[in-house]
Amino acid sequence: MALKNINPTTTNSWKELNNHFEEIKGKHIKDFFKSNSNRKEEFSIAFNDFLIDYSNNRLNQKTIDQLIGLANEVELKDAINKYFEGDIINATEKRAVLHTALRTQKKDAIYVDDQNIIPEINKALSKIEAFSEQVISGKWKGYTNQKITDIVNIGIGGSDLGPSMVVDALKFYKNHLNVHFVSNIDGDHVGETIKHLNPETTLFIIVSKTFTTQETITNATTIRKWFLESANEEAIKKHFVAVSTNLDAVENFGIEKSNIFPMWNWVGGRYSLWSPVGLSISLAVGYKNFKELLIGASEMDEHFKNETFQNNIPVILALIGIWYTNFFNAETEVILPYSQYLNKLSAYLQQANMESNGKSVDRNGKLVTYQTGNVIWGSAGTNAQHAYMQLIHQGTKIIPADFIGFKESLYGEIEHHEKLMANFFGQIQALAEGKTREEVHLDLKFQGKIDEIETLLPFKIFEGNKPTNVILIKKLTPKNLGSLIALYEHKIFVQGVIWNIYSFDQFGVELGKELAHKIYSKK
Ligand code: F6P
């Protein structure tokens, strides 16, 4: 069954939120803390190794209640059930959306077109496991009987961003294989990647759900040509594998049937790292860690599916995002992981979020009259502090921020980690509390700058009242990373449901592709 079709702005909750916004907009985060000594505890959710603290936001319990009212009025619970049960919620493409089935730890059957998909998922997982074991152990040999040393993932968008983000994020758990990613059709990207590679010891994974994507097919063709300069056609089966739904096109490309890993139409590209699209992850960190990633995601799925909205992390974070986008008119959200390993997380979430919710037509086919999808950006702290945080602290825009931090570091560098986390909490506090005229005055006086007080004062005041969510996780493990990614996937889903849009198609990317083809064919 399809998703319900409810314009959020026609709900009572939306109207109440509009009135409530008038009460809240002039209030400072500091005031909320002053009037509720228990705020931190009340506005926190614990889940496994996660602690989500959303107390540093411009809202109170009434805001949350009304936002939950909105979720109820648009029948979010019904949408969640349909999402997990494989209903055709991607209605414009007539597809189910079942990335959650790829990582389910339950034995229950899940049906697509009257067929239980769990056995084929398990078969694909076993194939990933066996292949990873062979390549990592060195049993898989190249055409000159040497072990594989390098892996190249050839793909773009969802066939690149997820795997490359996770391989980077889990670098600590990596084995001896060097994993490279080629995505851009810019020939210099391929050139730079293959420059130092030995065709005898390199394995190429061509990842393309459709196997028609111009960038991927061009890059794969160039690499194949380069490979055949030193090897013969027979060698291709030892060095090229593919992940796709388009079996004919893959075979036409010359790839052995047994070297094809499946993909399915019920998995969106940007939600596909849990499928064989994540083969490079399993090769980089081993199947056991890949499985842990899936388990972590599945635990977040269960939390999302079963928890009340008040204690539901993806629901609460999504609602807070709606509050800022639709009532405060915020246009962007910054993701700030305080871990160098997660430097690519925001680039990954950019696609997940912006390709999903960058829509201006609702489920009636009518233009929306309210804002939808946000601009997602960010990079690792503390580097961000020395680059663009100035604008977030003292600029004119409201930019809600997600701070993601870990209690423990992986190398156990205590001094570094304590400094890193002091910055993490320092930024959150500065953004929330700011620095008043009186405090700046006192500071300048203390520094002996009495003569400069009047001139410097306005520039040194921090208004504060800048909203943040704190996502504090025990340690960066494959399992916790899986939960973190799934959290954001579900946040995107909830927002799409509330905005009454279709989050799982991406027709907006087609026109530019068509024109590029036309322009190229005319040359
Ligand atoms: O152009 C956008 C897009 O279709 C993404 O949604 C997708 O992740 C990417 O291209 C790659 O597609 P494919 O895996 O079919 O090559």
PDB file of N, CA and C and ligand atoms in Angstrom, residues 156-159 207-213 216 269-270 351 355 506 509-510 513, ligand 1:
ATOM      1  N   ILE A 156      29.962   5.491  -8.862  1.00  0.00           N
ATOM      2  CA  ILE A 156      29.735   6.911  -8.535  1.00  0.00           C
ATOM      3  C   ILE A 156      28.451   7.053  -7.734  1.00  0.00           C
ATOM      4  N   GLY A 157      28.285   8.176  -7.043  1.00  0.00           N
ATOM      5  CA  GLY A 157      27.078   8.405  -6.228  1.00  0.00           C
ATOM      6  C   GLY A 157      26.982   7.330  -5.164  1.00  0.00           C
ATOM      7  N   GLY A 158      25.832   6.691  -5.080  1.00  0.00           N
ATOM      8  CA  GLY A 158      25.632   5.656  -4.074  1.00  0.00           C
ATOM      9  C   GLY A 158      26.536   4.452  -4.258  1.00  0.00           C
ATOM     10  N   SER A 159      27.088   4.300  -5.433  1.00  0.00           N
ATOM     11  CA  SER A 159      27.985   3.166  -5.685  1.00  0.00           C
ATOM     12  C   SER A 159      29.433   3.515  -5.355  1.00  0.00           C
ATOM     13  N   VAL A 207      30.913  -1.186  -9.785  1.00  0.00           N
ATOM     14  CA  VAL A 207      29.667  -1.121  -9.020  1.00  0.00           C
ATOM     15  C   VAL A 207      28.715  -0.146  -9.701  1.00  0.00           C
ATOM     16  N   SER A 208      27.650  -0.673 -10.238  1.00  0.00           N
ATOM     17  CA  SER A 208      26.643   0.193 -10.844  1.00  0.00           C
ATOM     18  C   SER A 208      25.317  -0.542 -10.850  1.00  0.00           C
ATOM     19  N   LYS A 209      24.375   0.012 -10.117  1.00  0.00           N
ATOM     20  CA  LYS A 209      23.059  -0.631 -10.039  1.00  0.00           C
ATOM     21  C   LYS A 209      22.488  -0.796 -11.449  1.00  0.00           C
ATOM     22  N   THR A 210      22.582   0.254 -12.234  1.00  0.00           N
ATOM     23  CA  THR A 210      21.990   0.221 -13.581  1.00  0.00           C
ATOM     24  C   THR A 210      22.948  -0.304 -14.642  1.00  0.00           C
ATOM     25  N   PHE A 211      24.229  -0.183 -14.391  1.00  0.00           N
ATOM     26  CA  PHE A 211      25.292  -0.495 -15.349  1.00  0.00           C
ATOM     27  C   PHE A 211      25.137   0.319 -16.644  1.00  0.00           C
ATOM     28  N   THR A 212      24.583   1.512 -16.499  1.00  0.00           N
ATOM     29  CA  THR A 212      24.471   2.399 -17.665  1.00  0.00           C
ATOM     30  C   THR A 212      25.091   3.757 -17.344  1.00  0.00           C
ATOM     31  N   THR A 213      25.524   3.950 -16.109  1.00  0.00           N
ATOM     32  CA  THR A 213      26.012   5.264 -15.702  1.00  0.00           C
ATOM     33  C   THR A 213      27.285   5.627 -16.479  1.00  0.00           C
ATOM     34  N   THR A 216      30.789   5.609 -14.737  1.00  0.00           N
ATOM     35  CA  THR A 216      31.281   4.291 -14.321  1.00  0.00           C
ATOM     36  C   THR A 216      31.669   3.444 -15.533  1.00  0.00           C
ATOM     37  N   GLY A 269      20.250   3.414  -4.621  1.00  0.00           N
ATOM     38  CA  GLY A 269      21.715   3.528  -4.690  1.00  0.00           C
ATOM     39  C   GLY A 269      22.311   4.159  -3.439  1.00  0.00           C
ATOM     40  N   ARG A 270      21.682   5.230  -2.970  1.00  0.00           N
ATOM     41  CA  ARG A 270      22.244   5.958  -1.819  1.00  0.00           C
ATOM     42  C   ARG A 270      22.003   5.246  -0.490  1.00  0.00           C
ATOM     43  N   GLN A 351      24.496  13.189  -0.180  1.00  0.00           N
ATOM     44  CA  GLN A 351      23.741  12.455  -1.201  1.00  0.00           C
ATOM     45  C   GLN A 351      22.488  11.822  -0.585  1.00  0.00           C
ATOM     46  N   GLU A 355      19.614  14.036  -2.183  1.00  0.00           N
ATOM     47  CA  GLU A 355      19.032  13.336  -3.325  1.00  0.00           C
ATOM     48  C   GLU A 355      17.659  12.768  -2.936  1.00  0.00           C
ATOM     49  N   GLN A 506      14.750  10.058  -7.813  1.00  0.00           N
ATOM     50  CA  GLN A 506      15.731  11.140  -7.998  1.00  0.00           C
ATOM     51  C   GLN A 506      15.706  11.631  -9.441  1.00  0.00           C
ATOM     52  N   VAL A 509      18.082  14.377 -11.244  1.00  0.00           N
ATOM     53  CA  VAL A 509      19.451  14.229 -11.747  1.00  0.00           C
ATOM     54  C   VAL A 509      19.452  13.882 -13.245  1.00  0.00           C
ATOM     55  N   GLU A 510      18.257  13.628 -13.811  1.00  0.00           N
ATOM     56  CA  GLU A 510      18.206  13.101 -15.184  1.00  0.00           C
ATOM     57  C   GLU A 510      18.499  14.132 -16.269  1.00  0.00           C
ATOM     58  N   LYS A 513      22.020  14.808 -17.148  1.00  0.00           N
ATOM     59  CA  LYS A 513      22.637  13.625 -17.781  1.00  0.00           C
ATOM     60  C   LYS A 513      22.254  13.584 -19.254  1.00  0.00           C
TER      61      LYS A 513
HETATM   62  O1  F6P B   1      22.606  10.067 -10.948  1.00  0.00           O
HETATM   63  C1  F6P B   1      22.250   9.706  -9.675  1.00  0.00           C
HETATM   64  C2  F6P B   1      22.378   8.231  -9.458  1.00  0.00           C
HETATM   65  O2  F6P B   1      21.360   7.548 -10.094  1.00  0.00           O
HETATM   66  C3  F6P B   1      22.392   7.925  -7.975  1.00  0.00           C
HETATM   67  O3  F6P B   1      21.126   7.847  -7.419  1.00  0.00           O
HETATM   68  C4  F6P B   1      23.157   6.654  -7.930  1.00  0.00           C
HETATM   69  O4  F6P B   1      23.613   6.375  -6.649  1.00  0.00           O
HETATM   70  C5  F6P B   1      24.253   6.963  -8.927  1.00  0.00           C
HETATM   71  O5  F6P B   1      23.617   7.719  -9.927  1.00  0.00           O
HETATM   72  C6  F6P B   1      24.938   5.759  -9.532  1.00  0.00           C
HETATM   73  O6  F6P B   1      24.055   4.915 -10.187  1.00  0.00           O
HETATM   74  P1  F6P B   1      24.459   3.471 -10.616  1.00  0.00           P
HETATM   75  O7  F6P B   1      24.763   2.677  -9.407  1.00  0.00           O
HETATM   76  O8  F6P B   1      23.287   2.934 -11.374  1.00  0.00           O
HETATM   77  O9  F6P B   1      25.679   3.571 -11.520  1.00  0.00           O
END
